[in-house]
Amino acid sequence: MDKIELRNITKAYAKNPPVIENLNLKISEGSSTVLLGPSGCGKSTILRMIAGLEKETAGELLIDGKNVSGVEPGDRHVAMVFQNYALYPTMNVKENIEFGLKNLRIPKAEREKRIQEIAKMVGLGEYLSRKPQQLSGGQRQRVALARAIVKKPAVFLMDEPLSNLDAKLRNQIRTDLIELYRKLNATFVYVTHDQVEAMSMGTDIVLLEKGEIRQIGSPPEIYGKPENVFTARFIGSPSMNILSAEELKRADLPVPPKAKYVGFRPEKASIGGREKAPRENEVALQGTILAREMLGDQILYKVQSPFGVFHVKSFDLQMLEYGTNSVLIKNSDLFYFDEEENRMVC
Amino acid sequence: METNYALNGRVRTSAAVSKKSGAGKAGAKLLPYTMVAPSIAVFCVFILYPIGYMIYLSFFHWNLIGPKTFIGLENYLDLLHDADFWQVMGNSFLYMFLMVSFSLMIPLLLAFTLKQDTRLNKFLQGVLFTPYIVSLVSISYVWMWMMDSDYGLINYLLHLFGMSPVGWLSDPSVALPSLIFVSVWKGIGYNTIIFISSMETIPQYLYEAANLDHAKKHTVFFRITLPMISPTIFFLTLMNIISAFKVFETVNLMTQGGPMNSTNTLVYDIYQYGFQFYKIGYASAMGVVLMGIIGICTVLYFRALSRRIHYR
């Protein structure tokens, strides 16, 4: 069942050209849907429209099948976690968590019970009387989460909740969030520009660019079957190598006639010295190593070939010498894209 | 020999350097004091010395011309038994309390409604602010004319609607509220602008969070807006308390403390005793009392509230 549905949604600020035009999106109940895209792609705007903080210029927004235009944010049964947490600085942790419950006129005994539960769940028990300013970034993040969870909403809206944390804490809280999602059995809509976060958090990923949906799919689909160059490049680190098909054709490599771009993932290519000859189901590209990056469990090579510069990720920890090497890629790992940058299925 | 020279040279230079830096240090220490010296001097001559002299004079009997006679605490004892003085004190406190309450509460509500950045609101802010830039003397005269019981505009309007005239400045029970009204009216614009600028620093996301937390408008006002601007409220309250105790121009021009002493306040009373009755010692004693009151109010206010203020 669809929990949230956007029908032909358009959003424009003042008289500027619309940031989102005729967007259609269905978010199914109980999913963890990640809105992913570079900054300025409209992902936060979509989230804020679902929350009711921004009004759609045209189109319909449905929650549980009901049009919610004109329904106040507080009446939409959604809770939001802001990027900067948006904790009330004049209230202590407990009051922050309690504020929404008080406004909903939930009796005191029930409030106390819920707060104690949540505090235990997110590990804030001893900080209840502290002010937000006295907490670390990670603790503030937990308060923001607690404030959302305590209302027992059907939908959690998260606007880049991890982007203000340092890398270590981000990984830790990311795992906590996944755990939380499994426990709460609610619908998550999660906005991020970080593809790793999207891959790990999402059951569905909605990839956006300039207010348009580029692809919707599960993380394996988005990674394994990119529908266009944008998706192919956005997902994966380093991103997919995209080479000109013309150049490859001139070198007598087998490329479908209509293809304009050929792509392959750095981790699907193998680089291993001159002696390696291509087998029947492989292509070989000759190239010179420009740079080597030892990352501990893998080595990243930047390779200059007649077809352009590309990256190869090698799990063979024997560092190769600078110089010419051949790079082998299985035919099945090659992606072809047409003139409109859409994937061609061959 | 050569090494010796080198050694000597090095020792000498390092000594010179340390000496130089020592002098530099002392200079650097003195510099800030030199910079504030002019203002300290002005403060001493025009504030500290007069205060000291006022306290000194309060123990004397003096009419500005004749010799000063030391009378100890007699001025203060007289004050204690002076019924008029107690009336003046009552007036001053009533004036302070009402003026501060109104000139904070009204601007607070105005600021909350006018803070949205629309053209109408900008215009209204300008309108509200205008009285503040007009001299208090002009304002006093204008209101004196409007509040005149025989020729005044207000009574004329009351008459048009068939209501009986009010002695705005001549009725002892109405005169003080009339003066309070004028002060509040003059100060509203300024306080509103300060409140608005303070409210504008509250991040929008707090209101959004409150909105998602199902908060009603009055809850948002009392739980988000008010606590967030508490330093401004604190500051304006204190400034208004002090200025209320120091009220002079309106009293002097509009009522001269009358009718029947009903609008006589501390500063006007001090002025009367000092420069109309030439009882300098007595006026000084009242000045000391006023200074004490303002001092105590300030300290109490800081003690009571400063811990509950949220500074960002």
Short mmCIF file of N, CA and C in Angstrom, two decimals, chain A residues 48 72 74-75 80 82 84 86-91 100 103-104 133 151, chain B residues 205-206 208-216 219 223-224 227-228 310-311:
data_model
loop_
_atom_site.label_atom_id
_atom_site.label_comp_id
_atom_site.label_asym_id
_atom_site.label_seq_id
_atom_site.Cartn_x
_atom_site.Cartn_y
_atom_site.Cartn_z
N ARG A 48 10.08 18.48 2.76
CA ARG A 48 9.40 19.57 3.47
C ARG A 48 7.95 19.72 3.00
N GLU A 72 -2.38 21.04 8.56
CA GLU A 72 -1.23 21.58 9.28
C GLU A 72 -0.18 20.48 9.50
N GLY A 74 1.40 19.63 12.05
CA GLY A 74 1.17 18.91 13.29
C GLY A 74 0.07 17.86 13.18
N ASP A 75 -0.78 17.99 12.16
CA ASP A 75 -1.90 17.06 12.02
C ASP A 75 -1.65 15.97 10.98
N MET A 80 9.67 14.80 12.15
CA MET A 80 10.80 15.15 11.30
C MET A 80 12.06 15.30 12.13
N PHE A 82 15.59 17.17 11.82
CA PHE A 82 16.21 18.19 10.99
C PHE A 82 17.71 17.98 10.91
N ASN A 84 20.02 20.20 11.33
CA ASN A 84 20.72 20.80 12.47
C ASN A 84 19.98 20.49 13.78
N ALA A 86 17.40 21.17 15.22
CA ALA A 86 16.32 22.09 15.60
C ALA A 86 15.78 21.81 17.00
N LEU A 87 16.68 21.56 17.93
CA LEU A 87 16.24 21.38 19.32
C LEU A 87 15.91 22.75 19.90
N TYR A 88 14.95 22.78 20.83
CA TYR A 88 14.59 24.05 21.45
C TYR A 88 15.67 24.39 22.49
N PRO A 89 16.45 25.45 22.25
CA PRO A 89 17.60 25.70 23.11
C PRO A 89 17.22 26.11 24.53
N THR A 90 15.98 26.60 24.70
CA THR A 90 15.61 27.06 26.04
C THR A 90 15.03 25.94 26.89
N MET A 91 14.84 24.78 26.30
CA MET A 91 14.28 23.66 27.06
C MET A 91 15.35 22.60 27.27
N GLY A 100 6.07 18.01 22.19
CA GLY A 100 5.04 17.55 21.25
C GLY A 100 3.92 16.80 21.94
N ASN A 103 1.59 19.19 23.71
CA ASN A 103 0.71 19.87 22.76
C ASN A 103 -0.42 18.96 22.29
N LEU A 104 -0.15 17.66 22.30
CA LEU A 104 -1.19 16.71 21.90
C LEU A 104 -2.08 16.33 23.08
N GLN A 133 22.68 22.76 24.55
CA GLN A 133 24.02 23.32 24.36
C GLN A 133 25.08 22.55 25.13
N LYS A 151 6.58 10.57 19.64
CA LYS A 151 5.24 10.90 19.17
C LYS A 151 4.57 9.71 18.48
N TYR B 205 13.82 27.32 11.78
CA TYR B 205 13.58 25.88 11.97
C TYR B 205 12.97 25.57 13.33
N LEU B 206 13.17 26.46 14.30
CA LEU B 206 12.53 26.21 15.61
C LEU B 206 11.02 26.31 15.48
N GLU B 208 9.43 25.75 12.74
CA GLU B 208 9.00 24.59 11.96
C GLU B 208 8.89 23.36 12.85
N ALA B 209 9.88 23.20 13.73
CA ALA B 209 9.85 22.06 14.64
C ALA B 209 8.62 22.15 15.54
N ALA B 210 8.33 23.36 16.03
CA ALA B 210 7.18 23.56 16.90
C ALA B 210 5.89 23.26 16.15
N ASN B 211 5.88 23.67 14.89
CA ASN B 211 4.73 23.43 14.04
C ASN B 211 4.47 21.92 13.89
N LEU B 212 5.54 21.18 13.68
CA LEU B 212 5.43 19.72 13.57
C LEU B 212 5.07 19.11 14.92
N ASP B 213 5.43 19.81 15.99
CA ASP B 213 5.11 19.32 17.34
C ASP B 213 3.70 19.75 17.75
N HIS B 214 2.91 20.18 16.79
CA HIS B 214 1.51 20.45 17.05
C HIS B 214 1.29 21.63 17.99
N ALA B 215 2.23 22.57 18.03
CA ALA B 215 2.11 23.68 18.97
C ALA B 215 1.15 24.74 18.43
N LYS B 216 0.25 25.21 19.33
CA LYS B 216 -0.68 26.27 18.96
C LYS B 216 0.08 27.59 18.97
N THR B 219 1.16 28.82 22.34
CA THR B 219 2.23 27.98 22.89
C THR B 219 3.56 28.38 22.27
N ARG B 223 6.41 29.53 24.65
CA ARG B 223 7.46 28.52 24.87
C ARG B 223 8.68 28.69 23.95
N ILE B 224 8.49 29.33 22.80
CA ILE B 224 9.62 29.49 21.89
C ILE B 224 10.06 30.97 21.83
N PRO B 227 11.00 32.85 25.50
CA PRO B 227 12.29 32.44 26.09
C PRO B 227 13.49 32.80 25.20
N MET B 228 13.29 32.75 23.87
CA MET B 228 14.41 33.03 22.99
C MET B 228 14.82 34.50 23.03
N HIS B 310 18.12 33.05 28.82
CA HIS B 310 18.84 32.19 27.89
C HIS B 310 19.69 33.04 26.96
N TYR B 311 21.01 33.00 27.18
CA TYR B 311 21.91 33.70 26.26
C TYR B 311 22.43 32.73 25.24
#
